mmCIF file of C-alpha atoms in Angstrom:
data_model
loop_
_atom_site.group_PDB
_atom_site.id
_atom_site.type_symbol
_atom_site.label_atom_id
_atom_site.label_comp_id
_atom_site.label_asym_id
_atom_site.label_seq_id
_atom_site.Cartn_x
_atom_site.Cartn_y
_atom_site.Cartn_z
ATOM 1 C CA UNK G 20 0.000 0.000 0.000
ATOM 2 C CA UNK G 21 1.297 3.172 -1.316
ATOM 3 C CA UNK G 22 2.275 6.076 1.924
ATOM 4 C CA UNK G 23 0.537 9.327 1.690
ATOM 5 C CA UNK G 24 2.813 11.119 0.938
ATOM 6 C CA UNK G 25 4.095 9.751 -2.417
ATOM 7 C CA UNK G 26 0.554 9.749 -3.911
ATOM 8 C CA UNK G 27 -0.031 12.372 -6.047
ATOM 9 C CA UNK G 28 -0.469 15.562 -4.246
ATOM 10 C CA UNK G 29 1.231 14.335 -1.135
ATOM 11 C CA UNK G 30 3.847 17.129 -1.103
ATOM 12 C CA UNK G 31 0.722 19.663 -0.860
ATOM 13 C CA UNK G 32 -0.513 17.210 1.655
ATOM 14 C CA UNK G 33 2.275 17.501 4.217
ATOM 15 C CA UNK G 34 2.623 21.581 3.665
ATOM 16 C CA UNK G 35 -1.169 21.445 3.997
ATOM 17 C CA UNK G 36 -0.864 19.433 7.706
ATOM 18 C CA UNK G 37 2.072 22.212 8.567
ATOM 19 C CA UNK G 38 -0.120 24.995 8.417
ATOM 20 C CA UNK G 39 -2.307 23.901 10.005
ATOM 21 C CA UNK G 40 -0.231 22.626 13.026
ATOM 22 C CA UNK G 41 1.284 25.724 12.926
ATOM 23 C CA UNK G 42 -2.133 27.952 13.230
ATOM 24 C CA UNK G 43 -2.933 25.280 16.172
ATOM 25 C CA UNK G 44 -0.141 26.205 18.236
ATOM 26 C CA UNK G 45 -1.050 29.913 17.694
ATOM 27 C CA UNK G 46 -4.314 29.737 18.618
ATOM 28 C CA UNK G 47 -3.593 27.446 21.466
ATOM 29 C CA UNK G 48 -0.972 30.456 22.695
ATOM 30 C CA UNK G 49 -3.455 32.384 22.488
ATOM 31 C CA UNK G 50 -5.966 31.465 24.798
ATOM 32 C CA UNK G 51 -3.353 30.384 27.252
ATOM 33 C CA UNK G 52 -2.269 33.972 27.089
ATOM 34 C CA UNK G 53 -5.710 35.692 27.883
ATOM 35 C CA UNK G 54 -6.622 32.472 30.677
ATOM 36 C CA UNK G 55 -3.376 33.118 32.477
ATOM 37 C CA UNK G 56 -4.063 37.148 32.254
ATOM 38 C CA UNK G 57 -7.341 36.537 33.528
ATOM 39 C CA UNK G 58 -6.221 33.893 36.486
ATOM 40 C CA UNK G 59 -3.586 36.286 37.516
ATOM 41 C CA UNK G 60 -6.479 39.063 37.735
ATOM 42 C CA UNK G 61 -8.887 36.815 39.855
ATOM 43 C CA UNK G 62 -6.347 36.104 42.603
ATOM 44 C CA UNK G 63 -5.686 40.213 42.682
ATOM 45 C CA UNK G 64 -8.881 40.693 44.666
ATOM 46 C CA UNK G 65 -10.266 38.901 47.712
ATOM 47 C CA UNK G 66 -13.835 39.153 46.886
ATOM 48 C CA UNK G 67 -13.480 36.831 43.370
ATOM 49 C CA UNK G 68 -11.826 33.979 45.145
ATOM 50 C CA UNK G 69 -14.373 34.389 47.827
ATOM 51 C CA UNK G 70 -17.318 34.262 45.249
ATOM 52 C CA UNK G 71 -19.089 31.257 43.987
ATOM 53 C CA UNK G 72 -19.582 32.412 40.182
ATOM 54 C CA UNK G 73 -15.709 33.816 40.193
ATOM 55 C CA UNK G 74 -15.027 30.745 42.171
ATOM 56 C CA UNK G 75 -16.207 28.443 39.399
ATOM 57 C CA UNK G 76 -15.144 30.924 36.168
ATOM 58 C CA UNK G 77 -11.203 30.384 37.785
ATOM 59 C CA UNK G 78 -12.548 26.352 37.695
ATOM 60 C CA UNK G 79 -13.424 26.754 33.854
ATOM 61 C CA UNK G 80 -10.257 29.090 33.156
ATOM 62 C CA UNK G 81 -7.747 26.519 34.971
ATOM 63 C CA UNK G 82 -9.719 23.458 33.636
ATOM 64 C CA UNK G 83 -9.585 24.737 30.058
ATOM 65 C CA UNK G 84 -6.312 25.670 30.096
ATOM 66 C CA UNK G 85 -4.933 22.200 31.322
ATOM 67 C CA UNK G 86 -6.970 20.533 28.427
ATOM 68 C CA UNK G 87 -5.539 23.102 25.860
ATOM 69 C CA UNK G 88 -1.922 22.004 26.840
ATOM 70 C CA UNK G 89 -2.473 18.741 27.076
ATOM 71 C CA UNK G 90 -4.505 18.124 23.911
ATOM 72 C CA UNK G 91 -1.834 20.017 22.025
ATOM 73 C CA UNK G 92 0.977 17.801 23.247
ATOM 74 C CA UNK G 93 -0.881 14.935 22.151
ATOM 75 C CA UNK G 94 -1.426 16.151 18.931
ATOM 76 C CA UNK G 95 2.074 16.955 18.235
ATOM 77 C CA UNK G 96 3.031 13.687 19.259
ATOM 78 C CA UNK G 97 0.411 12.336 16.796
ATOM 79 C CA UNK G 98 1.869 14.929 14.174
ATOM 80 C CA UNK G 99 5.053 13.728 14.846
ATOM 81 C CA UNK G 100 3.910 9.899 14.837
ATOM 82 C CA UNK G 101 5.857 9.682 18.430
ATOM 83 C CA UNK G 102 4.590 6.058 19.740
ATOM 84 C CA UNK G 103 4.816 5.930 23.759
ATOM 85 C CA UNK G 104 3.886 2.960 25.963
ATOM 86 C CA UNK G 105 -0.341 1.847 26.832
ATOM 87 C CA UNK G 106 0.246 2.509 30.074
ATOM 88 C CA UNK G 107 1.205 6.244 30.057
ATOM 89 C CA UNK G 108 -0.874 6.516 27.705
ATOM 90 C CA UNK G 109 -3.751 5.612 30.059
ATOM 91 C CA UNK G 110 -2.323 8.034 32.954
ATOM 92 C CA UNK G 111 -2.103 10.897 29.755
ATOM 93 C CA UNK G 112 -5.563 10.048 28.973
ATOM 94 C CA UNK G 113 -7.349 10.325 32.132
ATOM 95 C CA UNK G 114 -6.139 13.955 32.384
ATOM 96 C CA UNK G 115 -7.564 14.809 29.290
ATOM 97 C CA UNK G 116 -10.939 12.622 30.021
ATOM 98 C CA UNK G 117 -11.679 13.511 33.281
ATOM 99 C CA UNK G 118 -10.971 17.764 31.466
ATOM 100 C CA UNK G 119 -13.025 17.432 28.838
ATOM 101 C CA UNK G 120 -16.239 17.034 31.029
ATOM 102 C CA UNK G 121 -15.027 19.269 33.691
ATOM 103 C CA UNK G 122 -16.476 22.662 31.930
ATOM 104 C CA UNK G 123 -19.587 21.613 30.580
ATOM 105 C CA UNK G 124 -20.485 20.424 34.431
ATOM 106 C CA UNK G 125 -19.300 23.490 35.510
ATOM 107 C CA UNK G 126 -21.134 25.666 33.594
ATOM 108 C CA UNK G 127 -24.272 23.982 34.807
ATOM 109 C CA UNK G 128 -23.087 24.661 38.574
ATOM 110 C CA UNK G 129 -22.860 28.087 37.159
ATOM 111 C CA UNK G 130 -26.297 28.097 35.477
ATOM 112 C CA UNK G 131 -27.950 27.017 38.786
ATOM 113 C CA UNK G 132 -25.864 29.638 40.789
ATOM 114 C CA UNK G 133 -27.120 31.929 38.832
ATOM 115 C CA UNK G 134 -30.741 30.861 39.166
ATOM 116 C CA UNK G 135 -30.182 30.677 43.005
ATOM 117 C CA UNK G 136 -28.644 34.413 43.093
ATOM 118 C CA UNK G 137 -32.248 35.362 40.707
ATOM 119 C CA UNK G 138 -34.507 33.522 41.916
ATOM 120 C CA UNK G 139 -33.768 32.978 45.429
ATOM 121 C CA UNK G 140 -31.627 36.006 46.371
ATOM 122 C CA UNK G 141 -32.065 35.173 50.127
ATOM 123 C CA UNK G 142 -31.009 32.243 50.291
ATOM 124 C CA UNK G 143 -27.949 33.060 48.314
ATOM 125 C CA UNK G 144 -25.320 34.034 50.725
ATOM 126 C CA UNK G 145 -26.779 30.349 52.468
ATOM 127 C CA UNK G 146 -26.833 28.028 49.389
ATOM 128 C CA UNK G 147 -23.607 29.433 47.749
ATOM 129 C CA UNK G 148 -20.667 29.904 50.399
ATOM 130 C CA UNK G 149 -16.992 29.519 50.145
ATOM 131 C CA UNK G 150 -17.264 26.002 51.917
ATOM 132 C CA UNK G 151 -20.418 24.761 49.887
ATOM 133 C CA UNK G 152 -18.814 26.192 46.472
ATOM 134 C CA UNK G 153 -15.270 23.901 47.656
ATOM 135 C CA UNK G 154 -17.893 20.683 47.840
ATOM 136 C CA UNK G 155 -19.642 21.804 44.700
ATOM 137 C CA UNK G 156 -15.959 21.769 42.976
ATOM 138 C CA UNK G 157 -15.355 18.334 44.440
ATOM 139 C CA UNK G 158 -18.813 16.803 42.983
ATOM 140 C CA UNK G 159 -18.341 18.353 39.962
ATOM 141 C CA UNK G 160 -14.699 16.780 38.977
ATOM 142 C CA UNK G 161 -16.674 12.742 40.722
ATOM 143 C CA UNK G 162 -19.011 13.816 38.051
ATOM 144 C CA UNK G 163 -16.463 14.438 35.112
ATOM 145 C CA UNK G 164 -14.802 11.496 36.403
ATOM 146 C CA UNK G 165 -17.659 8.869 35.377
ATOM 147 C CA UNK G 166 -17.526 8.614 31.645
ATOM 148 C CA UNK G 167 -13.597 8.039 32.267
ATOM 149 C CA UNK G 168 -13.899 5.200 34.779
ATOM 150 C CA UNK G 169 -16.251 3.388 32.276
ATOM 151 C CA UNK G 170 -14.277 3.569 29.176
ATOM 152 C CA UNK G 171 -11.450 2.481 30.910
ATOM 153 C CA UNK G 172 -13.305 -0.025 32.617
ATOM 154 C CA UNK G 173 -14.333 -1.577 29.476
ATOM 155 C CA UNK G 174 -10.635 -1.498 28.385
ATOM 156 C CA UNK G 175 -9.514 -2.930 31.421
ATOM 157 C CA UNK G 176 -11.753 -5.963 31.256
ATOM 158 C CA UNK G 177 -11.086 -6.449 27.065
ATOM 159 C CA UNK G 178 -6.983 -5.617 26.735
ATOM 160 C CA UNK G 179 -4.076 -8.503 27.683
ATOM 161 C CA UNK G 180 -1.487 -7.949 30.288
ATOM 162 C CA UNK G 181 1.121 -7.563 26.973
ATOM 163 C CA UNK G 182 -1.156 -5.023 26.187
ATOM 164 C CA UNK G 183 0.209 -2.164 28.303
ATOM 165 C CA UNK G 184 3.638 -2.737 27.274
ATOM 166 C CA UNK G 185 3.074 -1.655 23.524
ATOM 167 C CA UNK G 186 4.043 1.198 21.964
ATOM 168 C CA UNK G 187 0.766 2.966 20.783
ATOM 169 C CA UNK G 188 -0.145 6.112 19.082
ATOM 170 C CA UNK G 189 -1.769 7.858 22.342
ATOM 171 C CA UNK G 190 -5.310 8.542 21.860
ATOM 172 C CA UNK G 191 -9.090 7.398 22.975
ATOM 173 C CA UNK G 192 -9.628 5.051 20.133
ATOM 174 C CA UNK G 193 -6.094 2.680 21.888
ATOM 175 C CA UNK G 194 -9.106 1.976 24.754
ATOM 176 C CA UNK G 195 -11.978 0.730 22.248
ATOM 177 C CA UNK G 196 -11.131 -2.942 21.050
ATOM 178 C CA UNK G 197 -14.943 -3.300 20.338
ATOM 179 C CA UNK G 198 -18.491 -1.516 18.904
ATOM 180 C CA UNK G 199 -19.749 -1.368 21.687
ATOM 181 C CA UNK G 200 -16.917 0.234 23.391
ATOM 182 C CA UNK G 201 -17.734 3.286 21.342
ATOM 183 C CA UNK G 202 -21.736 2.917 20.994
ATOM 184 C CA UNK G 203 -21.639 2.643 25.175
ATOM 185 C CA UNK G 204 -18.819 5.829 25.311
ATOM 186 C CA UNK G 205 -20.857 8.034 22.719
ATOM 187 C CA UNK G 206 -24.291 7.037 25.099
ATOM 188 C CA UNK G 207 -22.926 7.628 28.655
ATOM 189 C CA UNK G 208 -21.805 11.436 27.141
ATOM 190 C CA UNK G 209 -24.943 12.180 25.908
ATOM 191 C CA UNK G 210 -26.988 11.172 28.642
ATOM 192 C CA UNK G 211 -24.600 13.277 30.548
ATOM 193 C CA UNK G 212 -25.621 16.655 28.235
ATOM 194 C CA UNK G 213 -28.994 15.800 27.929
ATOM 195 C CA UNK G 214 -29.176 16.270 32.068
ATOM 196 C CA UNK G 215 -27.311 19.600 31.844
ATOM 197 C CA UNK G 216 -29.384 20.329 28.968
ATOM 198 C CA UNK G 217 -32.577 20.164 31.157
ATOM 199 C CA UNK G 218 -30.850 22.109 33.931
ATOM 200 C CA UNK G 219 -30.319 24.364 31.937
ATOM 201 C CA UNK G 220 -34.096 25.213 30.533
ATOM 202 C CA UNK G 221 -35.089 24.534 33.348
ATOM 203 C CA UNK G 222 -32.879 27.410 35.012
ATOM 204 C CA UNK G 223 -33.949 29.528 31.919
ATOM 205 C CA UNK G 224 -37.151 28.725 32.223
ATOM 206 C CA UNK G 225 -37.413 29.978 36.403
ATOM 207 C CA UNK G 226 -35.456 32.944 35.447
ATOM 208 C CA UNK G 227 -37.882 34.180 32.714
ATOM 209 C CA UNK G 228 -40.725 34.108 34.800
ATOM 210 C CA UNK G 229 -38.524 36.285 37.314
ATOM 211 C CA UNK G 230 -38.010 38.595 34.809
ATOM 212 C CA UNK G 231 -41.255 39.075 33.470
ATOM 213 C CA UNK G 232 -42.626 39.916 36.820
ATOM 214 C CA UNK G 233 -39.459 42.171 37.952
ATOM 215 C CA UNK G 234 -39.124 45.840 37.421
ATOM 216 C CA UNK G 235 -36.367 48.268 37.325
ATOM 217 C CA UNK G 236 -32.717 46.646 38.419
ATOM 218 C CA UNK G 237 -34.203 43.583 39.235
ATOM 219 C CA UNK G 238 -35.508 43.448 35.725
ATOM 220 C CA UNK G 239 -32.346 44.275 34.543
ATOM 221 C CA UNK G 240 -30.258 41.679 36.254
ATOM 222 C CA UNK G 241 -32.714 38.682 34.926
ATOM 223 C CA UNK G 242 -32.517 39.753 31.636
ATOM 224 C CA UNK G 243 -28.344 39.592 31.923
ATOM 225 C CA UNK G 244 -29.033 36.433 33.702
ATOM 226 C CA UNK G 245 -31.111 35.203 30.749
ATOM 227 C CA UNK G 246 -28.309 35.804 28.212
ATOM 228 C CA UNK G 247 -25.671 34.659 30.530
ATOM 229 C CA UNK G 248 -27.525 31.224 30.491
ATOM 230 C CA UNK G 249 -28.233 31.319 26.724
ATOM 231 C CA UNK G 250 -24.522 31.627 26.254
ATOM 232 C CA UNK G 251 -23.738 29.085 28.383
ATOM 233 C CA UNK G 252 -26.334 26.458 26.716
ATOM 234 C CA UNK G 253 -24.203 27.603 23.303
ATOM 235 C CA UNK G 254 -21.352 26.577 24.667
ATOM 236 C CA UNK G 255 -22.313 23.094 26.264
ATOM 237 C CA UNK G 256 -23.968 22.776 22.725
ATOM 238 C CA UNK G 257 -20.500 23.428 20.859
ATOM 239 C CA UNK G 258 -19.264 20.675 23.443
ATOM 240 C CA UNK G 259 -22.074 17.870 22.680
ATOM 241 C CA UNK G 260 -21.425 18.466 19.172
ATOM 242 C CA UNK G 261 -17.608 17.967 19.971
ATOM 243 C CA UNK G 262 -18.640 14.218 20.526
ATOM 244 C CA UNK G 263 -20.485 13.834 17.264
ATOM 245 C CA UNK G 264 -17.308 14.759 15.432
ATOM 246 C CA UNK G 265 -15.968 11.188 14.938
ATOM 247 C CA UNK G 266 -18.866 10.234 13.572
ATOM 248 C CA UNK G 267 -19.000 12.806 11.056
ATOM 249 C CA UNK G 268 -15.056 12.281 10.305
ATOM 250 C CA UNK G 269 -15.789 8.753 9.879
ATOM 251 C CA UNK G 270 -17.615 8.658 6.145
ATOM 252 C CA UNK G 271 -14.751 11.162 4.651
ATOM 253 C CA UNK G 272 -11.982 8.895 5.754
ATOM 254 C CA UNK G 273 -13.499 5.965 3.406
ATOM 255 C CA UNK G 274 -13.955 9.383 0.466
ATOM 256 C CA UNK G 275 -10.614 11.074 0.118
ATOM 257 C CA UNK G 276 -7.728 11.503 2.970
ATOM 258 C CA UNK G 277 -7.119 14.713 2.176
ATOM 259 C CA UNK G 278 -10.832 15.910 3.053
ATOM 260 C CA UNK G 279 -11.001 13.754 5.908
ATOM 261 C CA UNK G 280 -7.843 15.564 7.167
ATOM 262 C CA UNK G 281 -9.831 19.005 6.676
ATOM 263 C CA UNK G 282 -12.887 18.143 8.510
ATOM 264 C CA UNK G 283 -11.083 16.805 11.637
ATOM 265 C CA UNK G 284 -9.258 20.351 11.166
ATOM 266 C CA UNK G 285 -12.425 22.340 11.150
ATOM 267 C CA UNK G 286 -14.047 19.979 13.898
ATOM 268 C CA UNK G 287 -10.717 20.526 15.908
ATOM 269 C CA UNK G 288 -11.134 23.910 15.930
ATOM 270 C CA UNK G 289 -14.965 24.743 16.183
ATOM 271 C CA UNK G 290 -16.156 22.040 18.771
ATOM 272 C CA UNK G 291 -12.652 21.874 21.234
ATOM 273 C CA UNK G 292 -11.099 25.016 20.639
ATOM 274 C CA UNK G 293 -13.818 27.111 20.283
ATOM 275 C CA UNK G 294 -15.844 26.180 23.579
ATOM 276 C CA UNK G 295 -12.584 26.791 25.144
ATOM 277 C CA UNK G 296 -12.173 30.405 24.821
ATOM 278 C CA UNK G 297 -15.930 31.285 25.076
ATOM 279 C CA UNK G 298 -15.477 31.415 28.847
ATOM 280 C CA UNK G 299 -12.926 34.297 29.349
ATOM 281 C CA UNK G 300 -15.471 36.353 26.886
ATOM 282 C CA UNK G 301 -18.752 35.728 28.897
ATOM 283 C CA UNK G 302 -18.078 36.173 31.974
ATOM 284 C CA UNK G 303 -13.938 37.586 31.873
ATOM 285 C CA UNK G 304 -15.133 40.719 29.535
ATOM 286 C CA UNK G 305 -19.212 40.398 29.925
ATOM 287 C CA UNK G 306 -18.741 40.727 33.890
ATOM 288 C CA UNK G 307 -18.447 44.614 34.911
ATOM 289 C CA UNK G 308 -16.627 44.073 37.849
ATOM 290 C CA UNK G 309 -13.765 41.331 36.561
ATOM 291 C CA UNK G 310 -13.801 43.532 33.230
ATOM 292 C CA UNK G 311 -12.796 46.513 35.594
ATOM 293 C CA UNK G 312 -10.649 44.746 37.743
ATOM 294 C CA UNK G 313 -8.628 43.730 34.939
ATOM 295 C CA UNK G 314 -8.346 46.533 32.928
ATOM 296 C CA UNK G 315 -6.914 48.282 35.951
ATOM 297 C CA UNK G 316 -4.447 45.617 36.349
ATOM 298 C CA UNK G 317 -3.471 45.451 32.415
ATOM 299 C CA UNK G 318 -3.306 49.378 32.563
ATOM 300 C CA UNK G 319 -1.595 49.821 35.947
ATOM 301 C CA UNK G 320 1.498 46.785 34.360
ATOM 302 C CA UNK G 321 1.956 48.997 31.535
ATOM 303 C CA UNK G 322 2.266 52.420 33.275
ATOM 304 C CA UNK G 323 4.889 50.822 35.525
ATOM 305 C CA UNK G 324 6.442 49.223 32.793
ATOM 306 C CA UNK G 325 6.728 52.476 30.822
ATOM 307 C CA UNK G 326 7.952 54.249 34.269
ATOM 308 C CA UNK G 327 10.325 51.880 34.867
ATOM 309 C CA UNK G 328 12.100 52.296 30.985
ATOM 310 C CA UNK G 329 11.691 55.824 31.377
ATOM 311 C CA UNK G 330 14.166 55.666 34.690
ATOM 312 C CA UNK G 331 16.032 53.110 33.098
ATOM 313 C CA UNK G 332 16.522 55.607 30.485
ATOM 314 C CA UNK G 333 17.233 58.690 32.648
ATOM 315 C CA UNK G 334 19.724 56.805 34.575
ATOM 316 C CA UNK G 335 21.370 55.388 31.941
ATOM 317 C CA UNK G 336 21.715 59.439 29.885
ATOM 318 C CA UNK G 337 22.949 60.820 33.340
ATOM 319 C CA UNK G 338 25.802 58.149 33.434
ATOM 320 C CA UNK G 339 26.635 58.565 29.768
ATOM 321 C CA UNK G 340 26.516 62.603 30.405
ATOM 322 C CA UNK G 341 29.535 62.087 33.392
#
């Protein structure tokens, strides 16, 4: 069977595969960039790390950014065709398993904080303390932990001892020997949305109804509260699709290589990348007060900075001038 990359068009192939690498690692630097800005902002001021919805944004900020790093090293290993052993490759892949559900269950503790704060503003301070936020951050990473412990379950009970010592290609499809494997991985993920889909109207639902009846700031605060939720059902959205996208890679693969490589691309960076950097714009830039707070500190950096050159500077003529 003839490699890739001596069919015709291969040549254009591998460039092709380059650039987009390439425009992968930007992007990736990119929102690593503006999550670590915005982590270093919400450690700045005591009353975001003492708040449930800042408390859970840092959750989606650090969460996202793990899964960005790791995800890229494991596609530059794939890039690079760099085989490592089952058995780290299981320990790689739990990381990145456990991750991937870790924001989408988080922005339903968010959704439901938010109907709380709305719709039951007195009991707010009760329901959503530092201490009940810490638990809520603890049941949230058991609950991105399920789908995990099943598919490797399943891979546990199907692969040989010999198994673990083989060099694989590190990624999800090393754990599925079988169908079903994949039919049972693909149904315990949707089941999983379809619940936070249902919190979620459900949340948008109660808030509606608030803001019908409110009036005046009230009225205004359920109205940001409906499009905070509405962005936040977008997003889980982008992330159920995200588990749809091997099925619709699948057919192209049997078409043409070259258009199955494209799709993955586009899937890549719509449904993983994409839900990824949503969270630093809805509530890092939406928010007034964390919008404020890091302004200021972006602002106050660079007056410093250009204070500090300028003495540099000053010091540095006054020496030349003796």
């Amino acid at each position: 069977m003839a490699d890739n990359n001596s069919l015709p068009g291969g040549e254009s192939l591998q460039q092709q595969i380059n650039y987009q690498v390439i425009i992968v690692q930007i992007l990736v630097m990119i929102f690593l960039c503006i999550n670590l800005l915005l982590i270093v902002t919400f450690f700045k001021k005591e009353c975001f790390y003492t708040t449930t919805r800042y408390i859970l944004f840092a959750v989606t900020l650090l969460s996202d950014s793990f899964l960005l790093f790791m995800s890229n090293i494991l596609l530059i290993f794939n890039y690079f065709r760099v085989a490592m052993q089952v058995w780290l490759c299981i320990i790689i892949s739990v990381v990145v398993l456990v991750y991937v559900t870790v924001t989408p269950v988080t922005l339903t503790a968010m959704t439901l904080e938010r109907n709380v704060a709305i719709c039951m503003p007195l009991r707010h301070g009760e329901l959503c303390s530092t201490r009940n936020t810490i638990h809520c951050i603890l049941i949230i990473h058991c609950l991105s932990s399920v789908p995990c412990i099943v598919i490797l379950s399943t891979f546990f009970v199907s692969a040989s001892l010999s198994f673990y010592k083989q060099y694989q290609i590190c990624s999800v499809e090393v754990f599925i020997f079988y169908m079903w494997q994949q039919h049972l991985r693909s149904a315990i993920y949707q089941f999983q949305f379809l619940i936070m889909c249902i919190i979620l109207v459900f949340c948008y639902v109660k808030i509606m109804k608030v803001a019908k009846a409110a009036s005046g700031e009230d009225k205004k605060s359920s109205k940001k509260g409906l499009r905070t939720v509405v962005l936040h059902g977008f997003q889980l959205l982008l992330c159920l699709i995200q588990l749809w996208s091997p099925f619709i890679e699948a057919p192209f693969l049997h078409i043409n290589f070259i258009l199955f490589n494209n799709v993955r691309y586009v899937n890549y960076i719509m449904f993983f990348l994409a839900p990824r950097c949503l969270s630093p714009l809805i509530y890092g830039l939406r928010d007034e007060v964390f919008f404020n707070a890091l302004k200021n500190y972006v602002s106050f950096d660079l007056i410093k900075q250009v204070y500090t050159d300028l003495g540099c500077r000053l010091v540095f003529t006054r020496q030349n001038s003796q």
